[in-house]
Every structure is written in structure tokens, then in C-alpha cells.
mmCIF file with all atom_site columns, C-alpha atoms in Angstrom:
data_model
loop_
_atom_site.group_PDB
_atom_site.id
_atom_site.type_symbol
_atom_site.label_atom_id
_atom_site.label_alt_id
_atom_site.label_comp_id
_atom_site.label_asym_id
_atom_site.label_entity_id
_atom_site.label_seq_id
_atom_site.pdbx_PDB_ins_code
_atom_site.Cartn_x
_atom_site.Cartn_y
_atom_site.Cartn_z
_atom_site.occupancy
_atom_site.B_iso_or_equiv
_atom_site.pdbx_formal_charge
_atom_site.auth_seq_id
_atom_site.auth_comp_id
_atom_site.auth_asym_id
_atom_site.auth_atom_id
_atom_site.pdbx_PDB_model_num
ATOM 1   C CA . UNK K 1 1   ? 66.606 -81.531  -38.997 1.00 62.00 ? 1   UNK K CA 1
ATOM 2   C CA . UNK K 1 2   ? 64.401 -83.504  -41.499 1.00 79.00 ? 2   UNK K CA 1
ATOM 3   C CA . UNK K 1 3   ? 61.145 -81.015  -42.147 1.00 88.00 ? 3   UNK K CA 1
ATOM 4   C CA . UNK K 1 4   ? 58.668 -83.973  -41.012 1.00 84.00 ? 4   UNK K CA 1
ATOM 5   C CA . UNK K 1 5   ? 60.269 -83.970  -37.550 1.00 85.00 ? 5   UNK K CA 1
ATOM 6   C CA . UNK K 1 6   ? 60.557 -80.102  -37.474 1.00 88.00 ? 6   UNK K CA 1
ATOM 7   C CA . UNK K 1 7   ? 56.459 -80.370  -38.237 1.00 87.00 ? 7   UNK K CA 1
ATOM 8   C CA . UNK K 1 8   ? 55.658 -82.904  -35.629 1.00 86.00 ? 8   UNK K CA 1
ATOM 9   C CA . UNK K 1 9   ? 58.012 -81.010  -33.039 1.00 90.00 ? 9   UNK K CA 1
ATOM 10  C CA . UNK K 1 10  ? 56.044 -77.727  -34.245 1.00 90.00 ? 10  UNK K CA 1
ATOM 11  C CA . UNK K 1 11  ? 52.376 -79.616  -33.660 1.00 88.00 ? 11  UNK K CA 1
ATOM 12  C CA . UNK K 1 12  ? 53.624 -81.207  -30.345 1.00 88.00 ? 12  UNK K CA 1
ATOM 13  C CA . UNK K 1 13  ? 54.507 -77.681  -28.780 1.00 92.00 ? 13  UNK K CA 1
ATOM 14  C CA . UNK K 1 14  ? 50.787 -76.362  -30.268 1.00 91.00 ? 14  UNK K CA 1
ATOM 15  C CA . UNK K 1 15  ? 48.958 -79.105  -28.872 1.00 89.00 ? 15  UNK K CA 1
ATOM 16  C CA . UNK K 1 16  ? 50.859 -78.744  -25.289 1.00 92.00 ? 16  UNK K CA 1
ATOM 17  C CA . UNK K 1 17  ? 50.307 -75.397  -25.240 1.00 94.00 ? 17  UNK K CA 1
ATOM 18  C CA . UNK K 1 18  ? 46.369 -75.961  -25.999 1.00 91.00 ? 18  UNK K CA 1
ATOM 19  C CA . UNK K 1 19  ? 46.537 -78.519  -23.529 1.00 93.00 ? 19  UNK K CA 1
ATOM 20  C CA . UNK K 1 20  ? 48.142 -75.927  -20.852 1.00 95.00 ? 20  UNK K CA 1
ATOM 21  C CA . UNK K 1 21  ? 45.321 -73.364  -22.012 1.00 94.00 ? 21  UNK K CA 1
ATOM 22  C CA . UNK K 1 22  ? 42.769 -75.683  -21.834 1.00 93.00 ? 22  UNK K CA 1
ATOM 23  C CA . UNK K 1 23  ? 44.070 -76.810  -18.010 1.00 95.00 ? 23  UNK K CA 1
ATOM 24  C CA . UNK K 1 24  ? 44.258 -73.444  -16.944 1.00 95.00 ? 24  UNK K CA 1
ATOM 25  C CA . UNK K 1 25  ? 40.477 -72.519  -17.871 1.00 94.00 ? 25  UNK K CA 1
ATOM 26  C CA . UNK K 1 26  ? 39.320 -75.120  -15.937 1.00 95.00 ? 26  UNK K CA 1
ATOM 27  C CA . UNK K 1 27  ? 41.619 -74.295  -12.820 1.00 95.00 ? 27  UNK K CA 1
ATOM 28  C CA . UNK K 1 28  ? 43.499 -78.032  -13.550 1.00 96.00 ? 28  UNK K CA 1
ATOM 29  C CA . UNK K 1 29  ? 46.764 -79.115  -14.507 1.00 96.00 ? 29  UNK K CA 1
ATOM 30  C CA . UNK K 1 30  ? 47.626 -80.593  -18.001 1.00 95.00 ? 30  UNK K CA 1
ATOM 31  C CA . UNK K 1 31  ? 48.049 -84.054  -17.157 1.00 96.00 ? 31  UNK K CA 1
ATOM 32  C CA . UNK K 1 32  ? 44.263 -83.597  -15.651 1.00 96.00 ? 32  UNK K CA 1
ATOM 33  C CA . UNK K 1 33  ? 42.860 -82.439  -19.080 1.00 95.00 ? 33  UNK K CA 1
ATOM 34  C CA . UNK K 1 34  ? 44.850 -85.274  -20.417 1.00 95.00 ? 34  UNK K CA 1
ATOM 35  C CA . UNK K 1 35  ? 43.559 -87.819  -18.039 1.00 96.00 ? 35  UNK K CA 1
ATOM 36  C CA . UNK K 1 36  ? 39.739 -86.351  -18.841 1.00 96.00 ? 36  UNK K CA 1
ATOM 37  C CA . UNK K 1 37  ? 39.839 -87.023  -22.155 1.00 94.00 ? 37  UNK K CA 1
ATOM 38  C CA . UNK K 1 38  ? 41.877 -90.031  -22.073 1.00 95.00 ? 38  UNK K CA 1
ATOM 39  C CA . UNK K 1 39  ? 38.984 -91.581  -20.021 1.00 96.00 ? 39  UNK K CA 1
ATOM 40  C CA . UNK K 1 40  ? 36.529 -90.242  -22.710 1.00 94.00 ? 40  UNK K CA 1
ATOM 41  C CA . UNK K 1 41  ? 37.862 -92.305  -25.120 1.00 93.00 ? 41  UNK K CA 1
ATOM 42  C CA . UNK K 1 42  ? 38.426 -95.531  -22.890 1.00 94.00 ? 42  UNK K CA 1
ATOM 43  C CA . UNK K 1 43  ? 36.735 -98.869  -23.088 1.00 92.00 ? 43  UNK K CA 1
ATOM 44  C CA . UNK K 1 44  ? 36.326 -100.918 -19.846 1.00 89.00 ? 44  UNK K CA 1
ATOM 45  C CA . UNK K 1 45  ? 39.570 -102.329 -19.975 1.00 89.00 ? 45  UNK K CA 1
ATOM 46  C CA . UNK K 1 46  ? 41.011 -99.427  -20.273 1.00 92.00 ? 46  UNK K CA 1
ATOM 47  C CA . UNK K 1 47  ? 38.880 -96.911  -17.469 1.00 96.00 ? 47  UNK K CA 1
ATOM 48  C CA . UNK K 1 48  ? 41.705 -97.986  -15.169 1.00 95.00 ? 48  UNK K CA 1
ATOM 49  C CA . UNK K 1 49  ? 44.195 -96.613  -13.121 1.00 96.00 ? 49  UNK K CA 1
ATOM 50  C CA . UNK K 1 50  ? 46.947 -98.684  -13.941 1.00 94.00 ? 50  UNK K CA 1
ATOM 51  C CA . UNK K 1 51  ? 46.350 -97.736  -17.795 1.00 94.00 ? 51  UNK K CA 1
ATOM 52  C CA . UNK K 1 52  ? 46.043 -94.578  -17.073 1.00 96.00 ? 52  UNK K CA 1
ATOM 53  C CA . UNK K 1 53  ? 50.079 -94.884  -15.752 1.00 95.00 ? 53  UNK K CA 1
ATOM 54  C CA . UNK K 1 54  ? 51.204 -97.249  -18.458 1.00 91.00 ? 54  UNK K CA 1
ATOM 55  C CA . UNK K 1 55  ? 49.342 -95.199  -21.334 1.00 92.00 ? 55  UNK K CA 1
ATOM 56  C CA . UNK K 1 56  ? 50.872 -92.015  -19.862 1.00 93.00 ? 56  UNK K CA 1
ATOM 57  C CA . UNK K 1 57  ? 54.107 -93.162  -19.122 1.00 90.00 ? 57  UNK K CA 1
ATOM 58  C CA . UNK K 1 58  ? 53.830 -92.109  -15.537 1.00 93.00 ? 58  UNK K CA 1
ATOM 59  C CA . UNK K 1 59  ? 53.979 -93.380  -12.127 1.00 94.00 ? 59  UNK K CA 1
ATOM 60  C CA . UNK K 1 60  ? 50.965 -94.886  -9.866  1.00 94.00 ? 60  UNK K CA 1
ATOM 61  C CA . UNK K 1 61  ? 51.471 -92.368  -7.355  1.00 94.00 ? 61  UNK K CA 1
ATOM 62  C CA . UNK K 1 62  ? 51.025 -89.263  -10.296 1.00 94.00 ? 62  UNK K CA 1
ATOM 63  C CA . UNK K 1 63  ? 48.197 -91.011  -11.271 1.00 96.00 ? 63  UNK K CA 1
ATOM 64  C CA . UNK K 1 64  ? 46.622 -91.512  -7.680  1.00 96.00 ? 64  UNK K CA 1
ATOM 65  C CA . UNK K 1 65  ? 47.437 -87.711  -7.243  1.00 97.00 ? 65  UNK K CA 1
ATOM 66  C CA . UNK K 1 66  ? 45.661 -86.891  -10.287 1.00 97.00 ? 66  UNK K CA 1
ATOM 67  C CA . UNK K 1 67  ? 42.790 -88.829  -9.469  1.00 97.00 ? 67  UNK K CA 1
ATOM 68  C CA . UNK K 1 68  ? 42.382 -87.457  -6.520  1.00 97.00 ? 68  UNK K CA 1
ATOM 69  C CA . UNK K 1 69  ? 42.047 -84.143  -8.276  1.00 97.00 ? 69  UNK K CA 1
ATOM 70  C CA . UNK K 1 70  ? 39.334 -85.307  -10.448 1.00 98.00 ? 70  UNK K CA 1
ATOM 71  C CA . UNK K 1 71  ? 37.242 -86.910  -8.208  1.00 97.00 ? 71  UNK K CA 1
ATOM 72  C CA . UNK K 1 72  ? 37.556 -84.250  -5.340  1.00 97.00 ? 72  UNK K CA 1
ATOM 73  C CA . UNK K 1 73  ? 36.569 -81.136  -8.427  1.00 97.00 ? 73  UNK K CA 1
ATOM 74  C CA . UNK K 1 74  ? 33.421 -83.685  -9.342  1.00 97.00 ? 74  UNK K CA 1
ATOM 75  C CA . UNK K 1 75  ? 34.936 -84.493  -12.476 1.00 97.00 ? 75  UNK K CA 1
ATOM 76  C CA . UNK K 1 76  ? 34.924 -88.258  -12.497 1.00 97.00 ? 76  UNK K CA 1
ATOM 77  C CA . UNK K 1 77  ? 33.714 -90.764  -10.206 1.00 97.00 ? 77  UNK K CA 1
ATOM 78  C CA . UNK K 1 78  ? 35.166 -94.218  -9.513  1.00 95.00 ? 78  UNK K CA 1
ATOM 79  C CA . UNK K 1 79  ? 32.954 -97.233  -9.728  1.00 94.00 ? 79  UNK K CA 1
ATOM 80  C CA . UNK K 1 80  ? 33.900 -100.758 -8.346  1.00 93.00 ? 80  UNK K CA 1
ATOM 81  C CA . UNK K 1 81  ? 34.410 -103.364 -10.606 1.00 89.00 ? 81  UNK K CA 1
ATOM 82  C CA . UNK K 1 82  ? 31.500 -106.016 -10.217 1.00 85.00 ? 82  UNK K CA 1
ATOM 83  C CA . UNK K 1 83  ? 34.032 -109.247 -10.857 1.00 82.00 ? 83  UNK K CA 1
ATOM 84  C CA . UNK K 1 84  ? 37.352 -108.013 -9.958  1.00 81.00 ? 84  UNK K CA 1
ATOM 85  C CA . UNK K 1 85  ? 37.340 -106.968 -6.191  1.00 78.00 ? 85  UNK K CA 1
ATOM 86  C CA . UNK K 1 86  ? 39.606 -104.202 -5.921  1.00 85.00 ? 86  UNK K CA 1
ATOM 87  C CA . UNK K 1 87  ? 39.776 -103.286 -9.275  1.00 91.00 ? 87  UNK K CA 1
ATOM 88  C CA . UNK K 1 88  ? 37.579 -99.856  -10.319 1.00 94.00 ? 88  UNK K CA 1
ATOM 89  C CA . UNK K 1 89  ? 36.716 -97.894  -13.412 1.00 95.00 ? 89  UNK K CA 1
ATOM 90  C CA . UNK K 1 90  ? 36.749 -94.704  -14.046 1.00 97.00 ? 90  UNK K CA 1
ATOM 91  C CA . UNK K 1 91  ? 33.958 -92.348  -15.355 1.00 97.00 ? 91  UNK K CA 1
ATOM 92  C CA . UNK K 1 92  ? 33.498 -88.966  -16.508 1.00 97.00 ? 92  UNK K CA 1
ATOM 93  C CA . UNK K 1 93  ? 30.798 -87.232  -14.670 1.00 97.00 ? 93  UNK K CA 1
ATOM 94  C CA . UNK K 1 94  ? 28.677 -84.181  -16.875 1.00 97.00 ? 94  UNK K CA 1
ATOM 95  C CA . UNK K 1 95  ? 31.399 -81.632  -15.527 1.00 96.00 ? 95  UNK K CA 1
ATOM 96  C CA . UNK K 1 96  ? 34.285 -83.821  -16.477 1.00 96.00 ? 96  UNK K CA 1
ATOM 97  C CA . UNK K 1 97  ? 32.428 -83.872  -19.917 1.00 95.00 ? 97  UNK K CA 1
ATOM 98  C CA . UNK K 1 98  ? 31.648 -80.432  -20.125 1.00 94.00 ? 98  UNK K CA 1
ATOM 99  C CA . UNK K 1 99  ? 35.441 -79.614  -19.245 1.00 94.00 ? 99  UNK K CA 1
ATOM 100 C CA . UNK K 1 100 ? 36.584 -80.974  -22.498 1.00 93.00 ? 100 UNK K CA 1
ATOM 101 C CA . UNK K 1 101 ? 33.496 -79.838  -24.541 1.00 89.00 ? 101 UNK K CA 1
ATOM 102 C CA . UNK K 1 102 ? 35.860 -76.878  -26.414 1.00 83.00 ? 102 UNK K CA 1
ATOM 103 C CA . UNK K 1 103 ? 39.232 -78.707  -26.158 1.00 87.00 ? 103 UNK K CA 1
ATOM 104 C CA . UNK K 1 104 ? 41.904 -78.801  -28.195 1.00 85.00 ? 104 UNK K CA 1
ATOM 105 C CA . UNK K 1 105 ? 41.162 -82.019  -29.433 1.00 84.00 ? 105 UNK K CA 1
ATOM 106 C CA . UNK K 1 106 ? 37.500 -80.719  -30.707 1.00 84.00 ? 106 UNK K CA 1
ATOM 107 C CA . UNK K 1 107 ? 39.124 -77.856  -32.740 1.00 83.00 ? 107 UNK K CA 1
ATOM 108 C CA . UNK K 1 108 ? 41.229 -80.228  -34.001 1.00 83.00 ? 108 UNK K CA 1
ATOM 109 C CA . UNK K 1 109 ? 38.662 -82.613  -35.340 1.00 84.00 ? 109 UNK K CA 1
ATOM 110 C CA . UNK K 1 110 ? 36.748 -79.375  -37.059 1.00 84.00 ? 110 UNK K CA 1
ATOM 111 C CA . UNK K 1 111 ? 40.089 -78.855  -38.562 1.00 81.00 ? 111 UNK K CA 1
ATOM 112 C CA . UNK K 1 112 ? 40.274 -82.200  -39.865 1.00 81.00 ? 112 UNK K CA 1
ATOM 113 C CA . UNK K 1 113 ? 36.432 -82.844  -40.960 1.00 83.00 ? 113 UNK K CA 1
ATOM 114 C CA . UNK K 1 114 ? 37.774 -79.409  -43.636 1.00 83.00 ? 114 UNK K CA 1
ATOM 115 C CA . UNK K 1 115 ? 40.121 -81.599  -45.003 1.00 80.00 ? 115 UNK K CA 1
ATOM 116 C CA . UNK K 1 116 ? 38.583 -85.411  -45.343 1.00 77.00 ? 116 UNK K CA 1
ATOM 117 C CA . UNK K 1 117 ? 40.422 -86.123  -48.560 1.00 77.00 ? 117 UNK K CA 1
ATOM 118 C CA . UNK K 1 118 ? 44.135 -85.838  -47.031 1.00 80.00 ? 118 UNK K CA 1
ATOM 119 C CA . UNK K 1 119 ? 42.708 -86.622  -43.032 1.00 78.00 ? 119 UNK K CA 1
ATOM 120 C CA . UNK K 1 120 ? 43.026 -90.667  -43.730 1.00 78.00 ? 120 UNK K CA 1
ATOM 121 C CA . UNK K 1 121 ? 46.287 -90.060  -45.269 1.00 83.00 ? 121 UNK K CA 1
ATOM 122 C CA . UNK K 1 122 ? 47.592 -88.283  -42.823 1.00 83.00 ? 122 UNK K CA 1
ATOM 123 C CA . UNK K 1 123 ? 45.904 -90.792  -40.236 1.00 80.00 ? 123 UNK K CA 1
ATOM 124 C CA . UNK K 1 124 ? 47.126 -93.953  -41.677 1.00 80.00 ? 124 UNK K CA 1
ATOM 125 C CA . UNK K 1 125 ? 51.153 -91.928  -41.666 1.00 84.00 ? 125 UNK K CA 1
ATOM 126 C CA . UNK K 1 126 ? 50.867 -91.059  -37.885 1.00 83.00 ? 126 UNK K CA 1
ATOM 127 C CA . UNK K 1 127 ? 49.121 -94.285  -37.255 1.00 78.00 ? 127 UNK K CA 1
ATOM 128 C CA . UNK K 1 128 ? 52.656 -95.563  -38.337 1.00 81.00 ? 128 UNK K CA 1
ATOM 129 C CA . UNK K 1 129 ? 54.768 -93.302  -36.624 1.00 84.00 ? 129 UNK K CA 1
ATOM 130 C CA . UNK K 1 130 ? 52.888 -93.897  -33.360 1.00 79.00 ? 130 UNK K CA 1
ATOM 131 C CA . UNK K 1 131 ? 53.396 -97.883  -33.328 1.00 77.00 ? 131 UNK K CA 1
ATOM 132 C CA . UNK K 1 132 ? 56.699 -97.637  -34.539 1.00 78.00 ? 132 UNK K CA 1
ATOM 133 C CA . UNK K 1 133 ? 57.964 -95.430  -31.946 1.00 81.00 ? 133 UNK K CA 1
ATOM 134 C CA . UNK K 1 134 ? 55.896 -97.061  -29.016 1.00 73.00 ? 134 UNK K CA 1
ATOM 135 C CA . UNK K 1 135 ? 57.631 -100.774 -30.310 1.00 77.00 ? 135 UNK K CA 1
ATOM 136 C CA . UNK K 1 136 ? 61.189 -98.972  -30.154 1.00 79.00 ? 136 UNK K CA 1
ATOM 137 C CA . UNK K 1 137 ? 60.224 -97.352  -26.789 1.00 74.00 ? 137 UNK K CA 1
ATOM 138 C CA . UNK K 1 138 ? 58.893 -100.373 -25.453 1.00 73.00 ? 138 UNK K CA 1
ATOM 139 C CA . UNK K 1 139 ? 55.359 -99.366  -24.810 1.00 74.00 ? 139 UNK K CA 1
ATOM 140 C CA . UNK K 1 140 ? 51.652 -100.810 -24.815 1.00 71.00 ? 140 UNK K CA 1
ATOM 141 C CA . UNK K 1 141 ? 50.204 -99.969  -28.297 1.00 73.00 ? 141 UNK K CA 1
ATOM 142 C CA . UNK K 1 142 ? 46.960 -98.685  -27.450 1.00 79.00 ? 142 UNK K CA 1
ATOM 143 C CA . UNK K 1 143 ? 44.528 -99.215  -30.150 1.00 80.00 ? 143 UNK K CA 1
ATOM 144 C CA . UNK K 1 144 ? 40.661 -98.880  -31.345 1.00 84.00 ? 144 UNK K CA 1
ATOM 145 C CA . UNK K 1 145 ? 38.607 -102.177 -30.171 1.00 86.00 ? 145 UNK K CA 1
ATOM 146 C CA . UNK K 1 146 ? 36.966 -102.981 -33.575 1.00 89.00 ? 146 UNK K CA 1
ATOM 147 C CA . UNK K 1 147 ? 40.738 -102.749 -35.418 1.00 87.00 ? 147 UNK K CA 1
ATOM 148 C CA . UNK K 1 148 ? 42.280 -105.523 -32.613 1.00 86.00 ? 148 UNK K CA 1
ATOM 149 C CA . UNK K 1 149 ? 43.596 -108.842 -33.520 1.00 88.00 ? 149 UNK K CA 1
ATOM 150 C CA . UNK K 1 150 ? 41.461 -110.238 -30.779 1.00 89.00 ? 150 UNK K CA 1
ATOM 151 C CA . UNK K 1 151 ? 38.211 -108.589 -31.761 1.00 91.00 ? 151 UNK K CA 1
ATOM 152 C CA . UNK K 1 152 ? 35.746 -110.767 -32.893 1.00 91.00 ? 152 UNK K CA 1
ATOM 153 C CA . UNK K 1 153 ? 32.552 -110.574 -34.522 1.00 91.00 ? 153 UNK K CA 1
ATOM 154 C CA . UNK K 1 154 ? 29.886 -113.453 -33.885 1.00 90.00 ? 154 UNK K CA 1
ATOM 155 C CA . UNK K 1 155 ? 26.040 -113.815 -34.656 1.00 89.00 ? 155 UNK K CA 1
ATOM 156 C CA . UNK K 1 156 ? 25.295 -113.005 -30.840 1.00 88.00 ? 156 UNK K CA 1
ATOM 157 C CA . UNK K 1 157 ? 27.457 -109.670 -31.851 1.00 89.00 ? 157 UNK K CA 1
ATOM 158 C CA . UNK K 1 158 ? 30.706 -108.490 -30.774 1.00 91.00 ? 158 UNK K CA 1
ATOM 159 C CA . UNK K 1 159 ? 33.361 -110.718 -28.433 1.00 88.00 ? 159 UNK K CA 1
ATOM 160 C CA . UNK K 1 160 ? 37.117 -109.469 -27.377 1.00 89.00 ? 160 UNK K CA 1
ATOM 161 C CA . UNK K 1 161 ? 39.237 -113.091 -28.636 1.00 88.00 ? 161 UNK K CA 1
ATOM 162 C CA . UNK K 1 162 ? 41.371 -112.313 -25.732 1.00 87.00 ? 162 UNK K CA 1
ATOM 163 C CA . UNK K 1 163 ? 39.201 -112.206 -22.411 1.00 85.00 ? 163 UNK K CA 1
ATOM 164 C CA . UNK K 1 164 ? 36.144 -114.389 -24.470 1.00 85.00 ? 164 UNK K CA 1
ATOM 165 C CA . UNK K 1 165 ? 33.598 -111.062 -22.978 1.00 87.00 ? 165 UNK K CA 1
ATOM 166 C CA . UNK K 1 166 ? 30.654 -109.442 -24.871 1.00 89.00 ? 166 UNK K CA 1
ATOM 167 C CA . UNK K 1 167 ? 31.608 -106.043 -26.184 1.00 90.00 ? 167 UNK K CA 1
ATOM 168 C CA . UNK K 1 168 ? 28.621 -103.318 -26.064 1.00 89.00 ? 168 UNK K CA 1
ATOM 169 C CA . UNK K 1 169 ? 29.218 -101.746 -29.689 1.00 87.00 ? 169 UNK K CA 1
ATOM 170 C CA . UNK K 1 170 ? 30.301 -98.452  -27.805 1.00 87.00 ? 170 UNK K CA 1
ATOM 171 C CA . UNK K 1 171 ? 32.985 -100.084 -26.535 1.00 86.00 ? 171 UNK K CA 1
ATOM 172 C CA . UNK K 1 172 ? 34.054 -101.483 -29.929 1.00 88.00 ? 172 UNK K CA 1
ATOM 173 C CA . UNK K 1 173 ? 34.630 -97.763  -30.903 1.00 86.00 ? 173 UNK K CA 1
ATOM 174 C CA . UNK K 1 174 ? 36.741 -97.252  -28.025 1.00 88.00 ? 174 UNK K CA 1
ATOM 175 C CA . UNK K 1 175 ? 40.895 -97.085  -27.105 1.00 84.00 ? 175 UNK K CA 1
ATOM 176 C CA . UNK K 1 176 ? 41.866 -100.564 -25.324 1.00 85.00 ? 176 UNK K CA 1
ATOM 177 C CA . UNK K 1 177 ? 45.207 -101.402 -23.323 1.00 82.00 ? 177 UNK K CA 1
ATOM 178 C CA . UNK K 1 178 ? 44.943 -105.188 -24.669 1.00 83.00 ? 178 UNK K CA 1
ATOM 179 C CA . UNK K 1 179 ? 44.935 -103.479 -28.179 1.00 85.00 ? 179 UNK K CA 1
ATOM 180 C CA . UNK K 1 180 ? 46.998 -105.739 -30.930 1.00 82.00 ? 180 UNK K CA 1
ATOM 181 C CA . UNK K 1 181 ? 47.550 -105.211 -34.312 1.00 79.00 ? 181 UNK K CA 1
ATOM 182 C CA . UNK K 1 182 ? 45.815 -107.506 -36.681 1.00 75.00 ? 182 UNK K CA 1
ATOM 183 C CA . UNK K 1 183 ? 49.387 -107.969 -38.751 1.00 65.00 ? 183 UNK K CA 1
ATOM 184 C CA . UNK K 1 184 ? 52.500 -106.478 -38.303 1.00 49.00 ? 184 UNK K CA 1
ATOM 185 C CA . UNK K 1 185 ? 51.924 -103.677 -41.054 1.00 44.00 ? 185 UNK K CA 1
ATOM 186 C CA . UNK K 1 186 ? 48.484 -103.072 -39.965 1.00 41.00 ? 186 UNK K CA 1
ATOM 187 C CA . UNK K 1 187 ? 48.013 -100.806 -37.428 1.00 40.00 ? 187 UNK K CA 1
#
């Protein structure tokens, strides 16, 4: 086995077990945890169900049963969407927040913020890894706002290219389903 795979396999049982640990603090399963701080980093088009599923890999009805969970522990509400009738978002309520305050994902940003010199590297190598093995998996990319083909930056401010809407900058910083790559090598 190629020592680069051996490494990722080693970090992908480390952050599943974090992720179990993490679950089992807060009385939830992992895919709950997951979910949380999915949502956390989620713009408006993406604080929905149905991208919960698709970015997950996992069926509707796991993701209705999660959501359930959530809602019924007071850790996320659902809000209706104002032009879309029986479409609704998803939000983290303080709780929901506070459940991923000492995550996984926090330690490993401290870890990270030690080592800023090789971090990008090492960002810009699983950056590549990721989009390569979601395009020969078949998957939604999943992307930051601001680094999408279809963002767009006007005088008025900031405009997705695809659905012609205003983006609040803290969206912009955000993960989006309707994410595309700006060119084929940049990711």
C-alpha cells in the first residue's frame, strides 16, 4: 500500500473515531455531529435537506431521521423558505453550536494554525484528492462560495452567476451545493 493512502486511511479512522467521541458526549450519533457541523458551514443553498443527503451520500429518509433528532434535542430549528413554498433551511440553534464548540474539527484547526507554512500545501493536495475522487465517484463537488465559477463580484457587492441573487459576505465564506470550479485544475 502506497504510504499516502496508508496516511489518509490512518487520519480517516482518527477523525471517525473523534467524530464517535464527540457523538457520544453529546448523547448523539455520528452522522448527527456530522450533520451539526455540516450545517455550520452551509450557505443558504446549501441549509437543506436534500444537500444534506447528496453531500452525505445518504438517503432522504436517514436524513429525515436525523433531523428529527436535531430538532427534537433543540439543536437546530427549521425555517421556511420565504420564495420556495415547501422548501426549508436549516439552522443551528446556541446548543447545536455549543455541541460542536470542542470538536474534532476545532482541535484540528489549532493543529493546523501550528503549522501555517505547510497547512496551504497540504490544503491545496487534499483539495485535489477530494475533487478528483468525488468526479470518479460521481458526486456534487461542494465548494467555498467566493472560489465558484459562478461567483461574482459587482459594485452593489457580491452576486451567485448562477441563480443572479445577492450574496451576504457570510455566505461568500460558506460551503455551496451549486459549487463549480473556476477551471478544471482549479479547485
Amino acid at each position: 500500500m502506497n504510504q499516502t493512502a496508508l496516511l489518509l486511511e490512518r487520519l480517516g479512522a482518527l477523525v471517525q473515531q473523534s467524530v464517535r467521541d464527540d457523538a457520544a458526549r453529546h448523547g448523539l450519533l455520528p452522522i448527527h455531529i456530522q450533520v451539526l457541523h455540516y450545517l455550520k458551514l452551509a450557505n443558504r443553498y446549501s441549509d437543506l435537506p436534500i444537500a444534506i443527503a447528496e453531500y452525505f451520500g445518504i438517503t432522504r429518509g436517514t436524513v429525515s431521521q436525523t433531523l428529527a433528532v436535531l430538532e427534537r434535542k433543540g439543536l437546530l430549528t427549521k425555517e421556511p423558505d420565504a420564495r420556495h413554498g415547501k422548501r426549508v433551511h436549516l439552522k443551528l440553534t446556541a446548543a447545536g453550536e455549543s455541541v460542536l464548540s470542542e470538536s474534532w474539527v476545532e482541535r484540528v484547526e489549532q493543529l493546523l494554525c501550528e503549522r501555517t507554512s505547510e497547512a496551504a500545501a497540504l490544503e491545496s493536495t487534499l483539495r485535489k484528492l477530494l475533487s478528483a475522487m468525488q468526479r470518479v465517484n460521481g458526486q456534487r463537488a461542494f465548494g467555498l462560495c467566493h472560489q465558484c465559477a459562478h461567483f461574482l463580484t459587482e459594485e452593489s457587492g457580491a452576486r451567485c452567476g448562477l441563480t443572479r441573487e445577492p450574496l451576504a459576505t457570510e455566505q461568500t465564506i460558506r460551503i455551496c451545493r451549486e459549487w463549480t470550479a473556476a477551471t478544471a485544475d482549479c479547485v
